[in-house]
Amino acid sequence: MKPEQSLIFELSRPGRAAYSLPECDVPAEEGLDTLIPAELLRSEPAVLPEVSEVDVIRHYTALSRRNFGVDNGFYPLGSCTMKYNPKINEDVARFPGFAKIHPYQPEESIQGALELMHTLQSDLAALTGMDAVSLQPAAGAHGEWTGLMMIRAYHEARGEVRTKVIVPDSSHGTNPASASAAGLTTVTIPSNEQGMVDLEALKQAVGSDTAALMLTNPSTLGLFETQIVEIARIVHEAGGLLYYDGANSNAIMGITRPGDMGFDVVHLNLHKTMSTPHGGGGPGAGPVGVKAKLAPFLPGPTVAKTEDGGFKLQAGGPQSIGRVKAYYGNFGILVRAYTYIRTYGPDGLREVSENAVLNANYMLSRLAPHFEVPYPGICKHEFVLSGKNLKPYGIRTLDVAKRLLDFGYHPPTVYFPLNVEECIMIEPTETESKETLDGFIDTMIRIVQESKETPEIVLNAPHTTEISRLDETQAARKPVLNCSCG
Ligand SMILES: *Cc1c(COP(=O)(O)O)cnc(C)c1O
């Protein structure tokens, strides 16, 4: 093992340290044991690696190199992909006037931050076709839950008992989970042959107990629901509302709006569509937008203009569902989204969407001859393939994903949506060059050929990574989560 690959405990030598501190000049008798109860104090020193400063730096740098991100290479994960994270947005989020303000500072001293939030509220309302926006929720799923709680409160305020949320079988896993967290139950309806909402199934499912239909359009299959106006009519006529999952809005910005399609509530994932590097669960921001009839239920605080042209925080609507987050949302992410929107402007945002759709269609048309395509035709910002055609060679989609690692690619999303067998879901995003797309496509085609000619190479992949193929069952049943040495 090369020294830089060693684990930090193996580098440990008694007495070696990465720091040197001056002699302690605080009298010992005023120390810890009088302030902290004895049972909370350690009796033995913690077992920590004893290493030099350079060892620590090399250890963490080596770990960071084992990580993969959009700054290392192509990351075509469908649906939840890392999209464009311009570095300028990181700079702006770190401006001291934004990064160093305190949530309890007087409003007069944070007018710039409040103006930014106010502008972002109206930009997001304009972009989604909604009447009011709350920037509070801290993630997409949090936005979903907030939206559903407002829908619940809306029906309750009208004296109606409505507890069912209808979701299509291609829906993102957070949709039914959020419904359940909001105290509602989900009813799943199947997609039709074309991957669209089955109107007959929808008509069967709606009724006087329907609280809402949750949908994303384009769907997670990358398809635009052409019958959306009819879908909205069916749900509204039954007294239900329409929830739009806008986690990935790259296909529609500046082209169409959930509000115009008939949706009543929408959340956006600022950390997907509008920059902010995210991974491992955060950080995020999932603002919700609502039509006027739901505005009274919005969580506070929101930002309003004062009579003298300044900005102030105000409580939520008169029938607010209450606070959903401490303070004012994940402010740093709001700054990045604001910068993203201002940098592009309306025409630029439309161009983002056009190029996202163009890139996806280019990839789909070149990959189509080599995989099964469950829903042929034009896709939006992403598309799904099926690896079913490789089954006769003993190769599954999982093997293709593992083999891609050998070529330095992050694999696409696999086995989601659940309604496509051996599913491979690809979202290239708008920022990738034709050369990058071609490189990935050629690699996928090469893996298809290998699957037919030398399947063992694919079955045993990855070969070039730090750790080769894991035993999936053991990894799930008996995970080793800590360093077993020392
Ligand atoms: C990512 C995603 C979500 C959930 O967003 P989080 O910020 O991870 O909670 C919901 N719906 C869709 C379609 C998504 O892609």
Short mmCIF file of C-alpha atoms and ligand atoms in Angstrom, two decimals:
data_model
loop_
_atom_site.label_atom_id
_atom_site.label_comp_id
_atom_site.label_asym_id
_atom_site.label_seq_id
_atom_site.Cartn_x
_atom_site.Cartn_y
_atom_site.Cartn_z
CA MET A 1 0.00 0.00 0.00
CA LYS A 2 1.34 3.44 -0.92
CA PRO A 3 1.78 5.74 2.10
CA GLU A 4 -0.92 8.13 0.86
CA GLN A 5 -3.42 5.27 0.82
CA SER A 6 -2.74 4.21 4.40
CA LEU A 7 -5.40 4.57 6.99
CA ILE A 8 -4.65 7.18 9.57
CA PHE A 9 -4.58 4.70 12.47
CA GLU A 10 -1.84 2.73 10.72
CA LEU A 11 0.29 5.86 10.50
CA SER A 12 -0.06 6.50 14.23
CA ARG A 13 3.17 6.55 16.34
CA PRO A 14 3.06 7.17 20.09
CA GLY A 15 3.86 10.76 20.98
CA ARG A 16 3.65 12.15 17.43
CA ALA A 17 1.38 15.20 17.11
CA ALA A 18 0.16 17.60 14.44
CA TYR A 19 0.01 20.60 16.76
CA SER A 20 1.92 22.32 19.53
CA LEU A 21 0.16 24.45 22.10
CA PRO A 22 1.65 26.83 24.66
CA GLU A 23 1.72 25.77 28.32
CA CYS A 24 -1.70 25.97 29.93
CA ASP A 25 -1.89 29.06 32.16
CA VAL A 26 -5.33 28.35 33.65
CA PRO A 27 -5.09 27.09 37.24
CA ALA A 28 -5.88 23.38 37.29
CA GLU A 29 -8.11 23.61 40.39
CA GLU A 30 -10.51 25.91 38.44
CA GLY A 31 -10.64 23.23 35.79
CA LEU A 32 -13.01 20.75 34.31
CA ASP A 33 -13.67 18.46 37.29
CA THR A 34 -15.35 21.23 39.29
CA LEU A 35 -17.56 22.36 36.41
CA ILE A 36 -18.46 19.05 34.78
CA PRO A 37 -20.02 16.19 36.79
CA ALA A 38 -17.54 13.38 37.34
CA GLU A 39 -19.65 10.76 35.57
CA LEU A 40 -19.47 12.79 32.34
CA LEU A 41 -15.68 12.96 32.32
CA ARG A 42 -13.51 10.41 30.51
CA SER A 43 -11.50 8.14 32.75
CA GLU A 44 -9.27 6.98 29.90
CA PRO A 45 -7.93 9.27 27.17
CA ALA A 46 -9.73 8.85 23.81
CA VAL A 47 -8.01 6.52 21.35
CA LEU A 48 -6.94 8.90 18.61
CA PRO A 49 -4.29 8.49 15.93
CA GLU A 50 -1.02 10.21 16.83
CA VAL A 51 0.22 11.63 13.56
CA SER A 52 2.15 14.59 12.17
CA GLU A 53 0.59 17.55 10.39
CA VAL A 54 1.65 16.36 6.91
CA ASP A 55 0.22 12.90 7.62
CA VAL A 56 -3.15 14.44 8.48
CA ILE A 57 -3.17 16.59 5.34
CA ARG A 58 -2.15 13.67 3.12
CA HIS A 59 -4.74 11.40 4.70
CA TYR A 60 -7.64 13.76 4.05
CA THR A 61 -6.38 14.72 0.60
CA ALA A 62 -6.16 11.02 -0.31
CA LEU A 63 -9.72 10.50 0.93
CA SER A 64 -10.98 13.45 -1.10
CA ARG A 65 -9.46 11.92 -4.26
CA ARG A 66 -11.49 8.78 -3.73
CA ASN A 67 -14.62 10.87 -3.95
CA PHE A 68 -16.39 11.52 -7.23
CA GLY A 69 -18.19 14.75 -8.06
CA VAL A 70 -19.22 16.95 -10.99
CA ASP A 71 -15.80 18.56 -10.79
CA ASN A 72 -14.13 15.20 -11.49
CA GLY A 73 -16.17 14.00 -14.41
CA PHE A 74 -19.49 13.34 -16.11
CA TYR A 75 -22.31 12.64 -13.67
CA PRO A 76 -25.38 11.57 -15.67
CA LEU A 77 -27.51 10.50 -12.72
CA GLY A 78 -31.15 10.88 -13.75
CA SER A 79 -33.67 12.88 -11.76
CA CYS A 80 -31.51 13.82 -8.79
CA THR A 81 -28.45 14.75 -10.77
CA MET A 82 -25.83 17.28 -9.87
CA LYS A 83 -26.49 19.98 -12.40
CA TYR A 84 -24.54 23.19 -12.94
CA ASN A 85 -22.74 24.66 -9.91
CA PRO A 86 -21.05 27.85 -11.13
CA LYS A 87 -18.11 28.83 -8.93
CA ILE A 88 -19.20 32.49 -8.97
CA ASN A 89 -22.24 31.46 -6.92
CA GLU A 90 -19.93 30.06 -4.25
CA ASP A 91 -18.06 33.38 -4.15
CA VAL A 92 -21.27 35.37 -3.80
CA ALA A 93 -22.61 33.11 -1.04
CA ARG A 94 -19.38 33.77 0.85
CA PHE A 95 -19.61 37.60 0.68
CA PRO A 96 -19.25 38.61 4.36
CA GLY A 97 -22.48 40.64 4.16
CA PHE A 98 -24.33 37.39 3.43
CA ALA A 99 -22.22 34.76 5.18
CA LYS A 100 -21.63 36.61 8.45
CA ILE A 101 -25.05 38.02 9.29
CA HIS A 102 -26.83 36.77 12.38
CA PRO A 103 -30.48 35.73 12.40
CA TYR A 104 -31.20 38.02 15.36
CA GLN A 105 -29.71 41.12 13.72
CA PRO A 106 -32.15 44.08 13.48
CA GLU A 107 -33.99 44.28 10.17
CA GLU A 108 -32.51 47.72 9.33
CA SER A 109 -29.06 46.12 9.23
CA ILE A 110 -29.97 43.24 6.87
CA GLN A 111 -31.93 45.09 4.20
CA GLY A 112 -29.75 43.65 1.41
CA ALA A 113 -30.39 40.06 2.51
CA LEU A 114 -34.12 40.74 2.82
CA GLU A 115 -34.23 42.34 -0.63
CA LEU A 116 -32.48 39.28 -2.06
CA MET A 117 -35.09 36.99 -0.48
CA HIS A 118 -37.94 39.23 -1.65
CA THR A 119 -36.64 39.25 -5.22
CA LEU A 120 -36.11 35.49 -5.14
CA GLN A 121 -39.69 34.98 -3.90
CA SER A 122 -41.05 36.95 -6.86
CA ASP A 123 -38.65 35.39 -9.38
CA LEU A 124 -39.69 31.90 -8.32
CA ALA A 125 -43.37 32.89 -8.42
CA ALA A 126 -42.88 34.23 -11.97
CA LEU A 127 -40.95 31.13 -13.04
CA THR A 128 -43.55 28.69 -11.73
CA GLY A 129 -46.73 30.70 -12.38
CA MET A 130 -47.65 30.86 -8.69
CA ASP A 131 -48.98 33.79 -6.62
CA ALA A 132 -46.98 33.48 -3.40
CA VAL A 133 -43.76 31.74 -2.32
CA SER A 134 -42.21 30.65 0.97
CA LEU A 135 -38.46 30.10 0.97
CA GLN A 136 -38.52 28.18 4.25
CA PRO A 137 -38.32 24.45 3.42
CA ALA A 138 -34.82 22.97 3.57
CA ALA A 139 -35.16 20.20 0.97
CA GLY A 140 -37.38 18.89 -1.79
CA ALA A 141 -39.09 16.39 0.49
CA HIS A 142 -39.53 19.13 3.09
CA GLY A 143 -41.21 21.29 0.41
CA GLU A 144 -43.51 18.39 -0.48
CA TRP A 145 -44.51 17.92 3.14
CA THR A 146 -45.07 21.67 3.55
CA GLY A 147 -47.23 21.76 0.41
CA LEU A 148 -49.29 18.77 1.52
CA MET A 149 -49.79 20.25 4.99
CA MET A 150 -51.18 23.39 3.29
CA ILE A 151 -53.44 21.26 1.11
CA ARG A 152 -54.66 19.45 4.22
CA ALA A 153 -55.30 22.74 6.03
CA TYR A 154 -57.14 24.10 2.97
CA HIS A 155 -59.57 21.17 2.86
CA GLU A 156 -60.04 21.23 6.65
CA ALA A 157 -60.79 24.97 6.58
CA ARG A 158 -63.59 24.20 4.09
CA GLY A 159 -64.93 21.55 6.41
CA GLU A 160 -64.00 18.69 4.09
CA VAL A 161 -62.40 15.41 5.06
CA ARG A 162 -60.00 14.52 2.27
CA THR A 163 -57.16 12.12 3.05
CA LYS A 164 -56.07 10.51 -0.22
CA VAL A 165 -53.10 11.59 -2.32
CA ILE A 166 -52.93 10.07 -5.80
CA VAL A 167 -49.45 9.39 -7.24
CA PRO A 168 -48.48 7.71 -10.51
CA ASP A 169 -46.31 4.56 -10.31
CA SER A 170 -43.36 6.47 -11.79
CA SER A 171 -43.35 8.98 -8.92
CA HIS A 172 -40.28 9.83 -6.87
CA GLY A 173 -40.11 7.87 -3.59
CA THR A 174 -40.36 11.04 -1.53
CA ASN A 175 -43.90 11.72 -2.85
CA PRO A 176 -45.69 8.87 -1.04
CA ALA A 177 -43.34 9.29 1.93
CA SER A 178 -44.25 12.99 2.29
CA ALA A 179 -47.94 12.20 1.97
CA SER A 180 -47.65 9.70 4.76
CA ALA A 181 -45.63 12.12 6.93
CA ALA A 182 -48.42 14.69 6.39
CA GLY A 183 -50.94 12.18 7.76
CA LEU A 184 -52.43 11.37 4.35
CA THR A 185 -52.59 8.06 2.50
CA THR A 186 -51.37 7.42 -1.04
CA VAL A 187 -53.20 5.78 -3.88
CA THR A 188 -50.87 4.66 -6.68
CA ILE A 189 -52.19 4.64 -10.23
CA PRO A 190 -50.49 2.80 -13.11
CA SER A 191 -49.00 4.56 -16.13
CA ASN A 192 -50.37 3.67 -19.56
CA GLU A 193 -48.40 2.11 -22.43
CA GLN A 194 -46.93 5.49 -23.35
CA GLY A 195 -45.67 6.09 -19.80
CA MET A 196 -48.33 8.77 -19.21
CA VAL A 197 -50.96 9.05 -16.48
CA ASP A 198 -53.73 6.62 -17.36
CA LEU A 199 -56.80 8.88 -17.53
CA GLU A 200 -59.24 6.02 -16.95
CA ALA A 201 -57.31 4.91 -13.86
CA LEU A 202 -57.25 8.52 -12.66
CA LYS A 203 -61.03 8.87 -13.10
CA GLN A 204 -61.50 5.68 -11.11
CA ALA A 205 -59.21 6.89 -8.33
CA VAL A 206 -60.56 10.43 -7.78
CA GLY A 207 -63.46 11.05 -5.46
CA SER A 208 -64.77 13.02 -2.53
CA ASP A 209 -61.81 11.79 -0.43
CA THR A 210 -59.13 13.04 -2.88
CA ALA A 211 -56.89 15.63 -1.25
CA ALA A 212 -54.46 15.96 -4.14
CA LEU A 213 -52.73 14.50 -7.15
CA MET A 214 -48.93 14.69 -6.96
CA LEU A 215 -47.20 14.79 -10.29
CA THR A 216 -44.06 15.94 -11.97
CA ASN A 217 -44.22 17.07 -15.58
CA PRO A 218 -42.08 16.02 -17.36
CA SER A 219 -42.38 12.78 -15.40
CA THR A 220 -39.45 10.84 -13.99
CA LEU A 221 -39.54 8.91 -17.28
CA GLY A 222 -38.56 12.18 -18.98
CA LEU A 223 -41.96 12.40 -20.71
CA PHE A 224 -44.24 15.41 -20.89
CA GLU A 225 -47.84 14.68 -19.88
CA THR A 226 -49.59 16.05 -22.94
CA GLN A 227 -52.99 15.61 -21.30
CA ILE A 228 -52.10 17.71 -18.27
CA VAL A 229 -54.97 20.18 -18.76
CA GLU A 230 -57.47 17.32 -18.84
CA ILE A 231 -55.78 15.72 -15.79
CA ALA A 232 -56.08 19.02 -13.87
CA ARG A 233 -59.78 19.29 -14.83
CA ILE A 234 -60.54 15.77 -13.58
CA VAL A 235 -58.84 16.39 -10.22
CA HIS A 236 -60.29 19.89 -9.71
CA GLU A 237 -63.80 18.75 -10.61
CA ALA A 238 -63.53 16.12 -7.88
CA GLY A 239 -62.55 18.90 -5.44
CA GLY A 240 -58.89 17.88 -5.18
CA LEU A 241 -55.79 20.02 -5.69
CA LEU A 242 -52.72 19.49 -7.88
CA TYR A 243 -49.22 19.28 -6.42
CA TYR A 244 -46.23 19.76 -8.75
CA ASP A 245 -42.92 18.12 -7.84
CA GLY A 246 -40.52 20.64 -9.37
CA ALA A 247 -37.31 19.09 -8.05
CA ASN A 248 -35.85 19.00 -11.54
CA SER A 249 -37.05 21.94 -13.57
CA ASN A 250 -34.36 21.94 -16.23
CA ALA A 251 -36.79 20.95 -18.98
CA ILE A 252 -39.36 23.69 -18.53
CA MET A 253 -37.74 26.93 -17.34
CA GLY A 254 -38.93 29.83 -19.45
CA ILE A 255 -40.97 27.47 -21.66
CA THR A 256 -43.96 26.44 -19.57
CA ARG A 257 -45.07 26.80 -15.94
CA PRO A 258 -46.78 24.50 -13.45
CA GLY A 259 -49.23 27.34 -12.69
CA ASP A 260 -50.31 27.46 -16.33
CA MET A 261 -50.75 23.67 -16.45
CA GLY A 262 -53.31 23.86 -13.63
CA PHE A 263 -51.15 23.06 -10.59
CA ASP A 264 -51.98 24.70 -7.25
CA VAL A 265 -48.74 24.06 -5.32
CA VAL A 266 -45.16 23.52 -6.44
CA HIS A 267 -41.81 23.01 -4.79
CA LEU A 268 -38.47 23.59 -6.45
CA ASN A 269 -35.16 22.01 -5.50
CA LEU A 270 -32.87 25.00 -5.67
CA HIS A 271 -29.99 22.64 -4.90
CA LYS A 272 -30.66 20.67 -8.08
CA THR A 273 -31.91 23.08 -10.71
CA MET A 274 -30.26 26.29 -9.52
CA SER A 275 -26.78 25.30 -8.37
CA THR A 276 -25.46 24.44 -4.88
CA PRO A 277 -23.28 21.36 -4.75
CA HIS A 278 -25.09 18.79 -2.67
CA GLY A 279 -24.45 15.22 -1.71
CA GLY A 280 -24.92 12.86 1.16
CA GLY A 281 -28.20 14.51 2.12
CA GLY A 282 -27.58 18.20 2.02
CA PRO A 283 -27.53 21.12 2.06
CA GLY A 284 -30.76 21.96 0.26
CA ALA A 285 -33.57 24.43 -0.23
CA GLY A 286 -37.07 23.45 -1.37
CA PRO A 287 -39.17 26.64 -1.59
CA VAL A 288 -42.91 26.20 -2.13
CA GLY A 289 -45.09 28.31 -4.39
CA VAL A 290 -48.88 28.40 -4.16
CA LYS A 291 -51.87 29.80 -6.00
CA ALA A 292 -53.75 32.59 -4.20
CA LYS A 293 -56.31 30.22 -2.66
CA LEU A 294 -53.54 28.54 -0.67
CA ALA A 295 -51.62 31.69 0.26
CA PRO A 296 -53.41 32.08 3.65
CA PHE A 297 -51.84 28.77 4.73
CA LEU A 298 -48.20 29.63 3.88
CA PRO A 299 -45.60 29.13 6.60
CA GLY A 300 -43.80 32.24 7.78
CA PRO A 301 -41.79 34.26 7.89
CA THR A 302 -41.89 35.59 4.34
CA VAL A 303 -40.38 38.89 3.21
CA ALA A 304 -42.57 41.87 2.31
CA LYS A 305 -41.92 45.39 1.06
CA THR A 306 -42.46 48.23 3.53
CA GLU A 307 -44.25 51.49 2.66
CA ASP A 308 -40.97 53.40 2.46
CA GLY A 309 -39.44 51.00 -0.05
CA GLY A 310 -37.56 48.85 2.49
CA PHE A 311 -38.05 45.17 3.34
CA LYS A 312 -39.36 43.37 6.42
CA LEU A 313 -40.04 39.89 7.67
CA GLN A 314 -43.71 39.09 8.11
CA ALA A 315 -45.63 36.23 9.70
CA GLY A 316 -47.13 33.54 7.49
CA GLY A 317 -50.68 33.72 6.15
CA PRO A 318 -53.66 34.23 8.51
CA GLN A 319 -54.37 30.46 8.59
CA SER A 320 -50.67 29.52 8.43
CA ILE A 321 -49.67 25.91 9.01
CA GLY A 322 -46.98 27.39 11.27
CA ARG A 323 -43.22 27.47 11.03
CA VAL A 324 -41.50 24.65 9.18
CA LYS A 325 -37.87 25.68 9.72
CA ALA A 326 -35.82 27.65 12.22
CA TYR A 327 -35.09 31.22 11.17
CA TYR A 328 -35.35 32.02 7.43
CA GLY A 329 -34.60 28.90 5.39
CA ASN A 330 -31.16 27.81 4.17
CA PHE A 331 -30.04 31.31 3.31
CA GLY A 332 -26.71 30.46 1.63
CA ILE A 333 -28.54 28.34 -0.91
CA LEU A 334 -31.03 31.11 -1.57
CA VAL A 335 -28.07 33.37 -2.41
CA ARG A 336 -26.74 30.83 -4.91
CA ALA A 337 -30.15 30.44 -6.57
CA TYR A 338 -30.60 34.22 -6.75
CA THR A 339 -27.17 34.56 -8.38
CA TYR A 340 -27.99 31.74 -10.79
CA ILE A 341 -31.25 33.38 -11.90
CA ARG A 342 -29.70 36.88 -12.21
CA THR A 343 -26.72 35.54 -14.18
CA TYR A 344 -28.89 33.84 -16.79
CA GLY A 345 -31.89 36.15 -16.98
CA PRO A 346 -35.16 34.94 -18.53
CA ASP A 347 -33.71 34.17 -21.98
CA GLY A 348 -30.74 32.38 -20.48
CA LEU A 349 -32.96 30.16 -18.35
CA ARG A 350 -34.97 29.19 -21.42
CA GLU A 351 -31.72 28.34 -23.21
CA VAL A 352 -30.70 26.13 -20.26
CA SER A 353 -33.89 24.14 -20.73
CA GLU A 354 -33.56 23.93 -24.50
CA ASN A 355 -30.02 22.62 -24.25
CA ALA A 356 -30.87 20.17 -21.46
CA VAL A 357 -33.58 18.69 -23.69
CA LEU A 358 -31.35 18.72 -26.77
CA ASN A 359 -28.52 16.90 -24.97
CA ALA A 360 -30.89 14.26 -23.63
CA ASN A 361 -32.42 13.62 -27.05
CA TYR A 362 -29.00 13.39 -28.69
CA MET A 363 -27.95 10.72 -26.19
CA LEU A 364 -31.24 8.86 -26.45
CA SER A 365 -31.06 8.68 -30.24
CA ARG A 366 -27.46 7.38 -30.21
CA LEU A 367 -28.07 4.84 -27.43
CA ALA A 368 -31.46 3.62 -28.67
CA PRO A 369 -30.07 0.98 -31.08
CA HIS A 370 -28.08 -0.64 -28.24
CA PHE A 371 -30.65 -0.93 -25.44
CA GLU A 372 -34.38 -1.41 -25.12
CA VAL A 373 -36.24 1.88 -25.17
CA PRO A 374 -39.49 1.45 -23.23
CA TYR A 375 -40.89 4.82 -24.36
CA PRO A 376 -39.54 5.73 -27.79
CA GLY A 377 -39.89 9.23 -29.18
CA ILE A 378 -38.84 12.65 -28.00
CA CYS A 379 -37.81 12.95 -24.35
CA LYS A 380 -37.37 16.01 -22.15
CA HIS A 381 -34.35 16.60 -19.88
CA GLU A 382 -33.86 12.90 -19.12
CA PHE A 383 -34.78 9.49 -20.49
CA VAL A 384 -34.96 5.86 -19.49
CA LEU A 385 -33.48 2.80 -21.15
CA SER A 386 -33.87 -0.83 -20.17
CA GLY A 387 -30.93 -3.22 -19.92
CA LYS A 388 -33.30 -6.17 -20.53
CA ASN A 389 -31.62 -6.98 -23.84
CA LEU A 390 -28.40 -7.92 -21.99
CA LYS A 391 -30.09 -10.49 -19.77
CA PRO A 392 -29.49 -13.39 -22.22
CA TYR A 393 -25.75 -12.78 -21.74
CA GLY A 394 -26.11 -12.91 -17.97
CA ILE A 395 -25.56 -9.15 -17.64
CA ARG A 396 -27.81 -6.89 -15.60
CA THR A 397 -28.10 -3.13 -15.44
CA LEU A 398 -26.15 -3.19 -12.17
CA ASP A 399 -23.17 -4.74 -13.99
CA VAL A 400 -23.24 -2.03 -16.65
CA ALA A 401 -23.27 0.60 -13.91
CA LYS A 402 -20.26 -1.02 -12.19
CA ARG A 403 -18.32 -1.29 -15.46
CA LEU A 404 -18.82 2.44 -16.15
CA LEU A 405 -16.73 3.15 -13.02
CA ASP A 406 -13.69 1.65 -14.78
CA PHE A 407 -13.93 4.41 -17.38
CA GLY A 408 -14.22 7.23 -14.84
CA TYR A 409 -17.96 7.86 -15.15
CA HIS A 410 -20.49 8.18 -12.37
CA PRO A 411 -23.18 5.66 -13.32
CA PRO A 412 -26.69 6.79 -14.24
CA THR A 413 -29.60 6.16 -11.87
CA VAL A 414 -30.47 2.44 -12.00
CA TYR A 415 -33.61 0.48 -11.10
CA PHE A 416 -35.69 3.68 -10.87
CA PRO A 417 -38.45 4.46 -11.83
CA LEU A 418 -39.73 1.15 -10.53
CA ASN A 419 -42.13 0.55 -13.40
CA VAL A 420 -39.31 -0.05 -15.92
CA GLU A 421 -37.52 -3.41 -15.80
CA GLU A 422 -33.69 -3.20 -15.53
CA CYS A 423 -34.09 0.56 -15.71
CA ILE A 424 -31.25 2.92 -16.63
CA MET A 425 -32.15 6.59 -16.20
CA ILE A 426 -29.91 9.22 -17.75
CA GLU A 427 -29.88 12.99 -17.39
CA PRO A 428 -26.92 14.57 -19.17
CA THR A 429 -27.75 18.22 -18.24
CA GLU A 430 -27.21 21.24 -20.45
CA THR A 431 -23.60 21.99 -19.54
CA GLU A 432 -21.90 18.97 -21.10
CA SER A 433 -20.11 19.23 -24.46
CA LYS A 434 -20.81 16.98 -27.44
CA GLU A 435 -17.38 15.37 -26.88
CA THR A 436 -18.29 14.41 -23.31
CA LEU A 437 -21.66 13.02 -24.40
CA ASP A 438 -20.02 11.05 -27.23
CA GLY A 439 -17.36 9.69 -24.87
CA PHE A 440 -20.00 8.36 -22.52
CA ILE A 441 -22.18 6.98 -25.33
CA ASP A 442 -19.18 5.20 -26.92
CA THR A 443 -18.35 3.68 -23.54
CA MET A 444 -21.93 2.44 -23.07
CA ILE A 445 -21.82 0.86 -26.55
CA ARG A 446 -18.46 -0.74 -25.72
CA ILE A 447 -19.95 -2.22 -22.53
CA VAL A 448 -22.85 -3.68 -24.54
CA GLN A 449 -20.29 -5.32 -26.86
CA GLU A 450 -18.26 -6.64 -23.92
CA SER A 451 -21.44 -8.05 -22.39
CA LYS A 452 -21.91 -10.15 -25.52
CA GLU A 453 -18.28 -11.11 -26.14
CA THR A 454 -16.45 -11.09 -22.78
CA PRO A 455 -19.20 -10.89 -20.15
CA GLU A 456 -16.84 -11.81 -17.27
CA ILE A 457 -15.12 -8.40 -17.63
CA VAL A 458 -18.46 -6.71 -17.03
CA LEU A 459 -19.58 -9.14 -14.33
CA ASN A 460 -16.44 -8.58 -12.26
CA ALA A 461 -16.23 -4.82 -12.71
CA PRO A 462 -15.06 -2.45 -11.39
CA HIS A 463 -11.39 -3.29 -11.88
CA THR A 464 -9.70 0.10 -11.56
CA THR A 465 -11.30 1.56 -8.43
CA GLU A 466 -9.90 1.59 -4.90
CA ILE A 467 -12.38 -1.07 -3.88
CA SER A 468 -13.62 -3.67 -6.34
CA ARG A 469 -17.08 -5.31 -6.50
CA LEU A 470 -18.73 -5.47 -3.10
CA ASP A 471 -20.85 -8.31 -1.90
CA GLU A 472 -24.14 -6.40 -2.07
CA THR A 473 -25.92 -8.70 0.38
CA GLN A 474 -23.16 -8.59 2.99
CA ALA A 475 -22.80 -4.83 2.53
CA ALA A 476 -26.48 -4.35 3.27
CA ARG A 477 -26.84 -6.95 6.04
CA LYS A 478 -23.51 -6.54 7.85
CA PRO A 479 -22.17 -3.12 7.03
CA VAL A 480 -18.75 -2.27 8.49
CA LEU A 481 -19.07 1.40 9.24
CA ASN A 482 -15.99 2.13 11.28
CA CYS A 483 -12.26 1.55 11.04
CA SER A 484 -11.65 -1.96 12.28
CA CYS A 485 -7.95 -1.45 12.98
CA GLY A 486 -6.19 -0.17 16.13
C1 LIG B 1 -34.59 14.83 -5.50
C2 LIG B 1 -36.02 14.73 -5.73
C3 LIG B 1 -36.92 14.91 -4.67
C4 LIG B 1 -36.49 15.08 -3.21
O1 LIG B 1 -35.65 16.18 -2.98
P1 LIG B 1 -34.70 16.20 -1.69
O2 LIG B 1 -34.10 17.58 -1.67
O3 LIG B 1 -33.68 15.13 -1.88
O4 LIG B 1 -35.56 15.96 -0.49
C5 LIG B 1 -38.27 14.85 -4.95
N1 LIG B 1 -38.72 14.61 -6.20
C6 LIG B 1 -37.88 14.43 -7.25
C7 LIG B 1 -38.45 14.17 -8.61
C8 LIG B 1 -36.50 14.47 -7.05
O5 LIG B 1 -35.67 14.27 -8.08
#
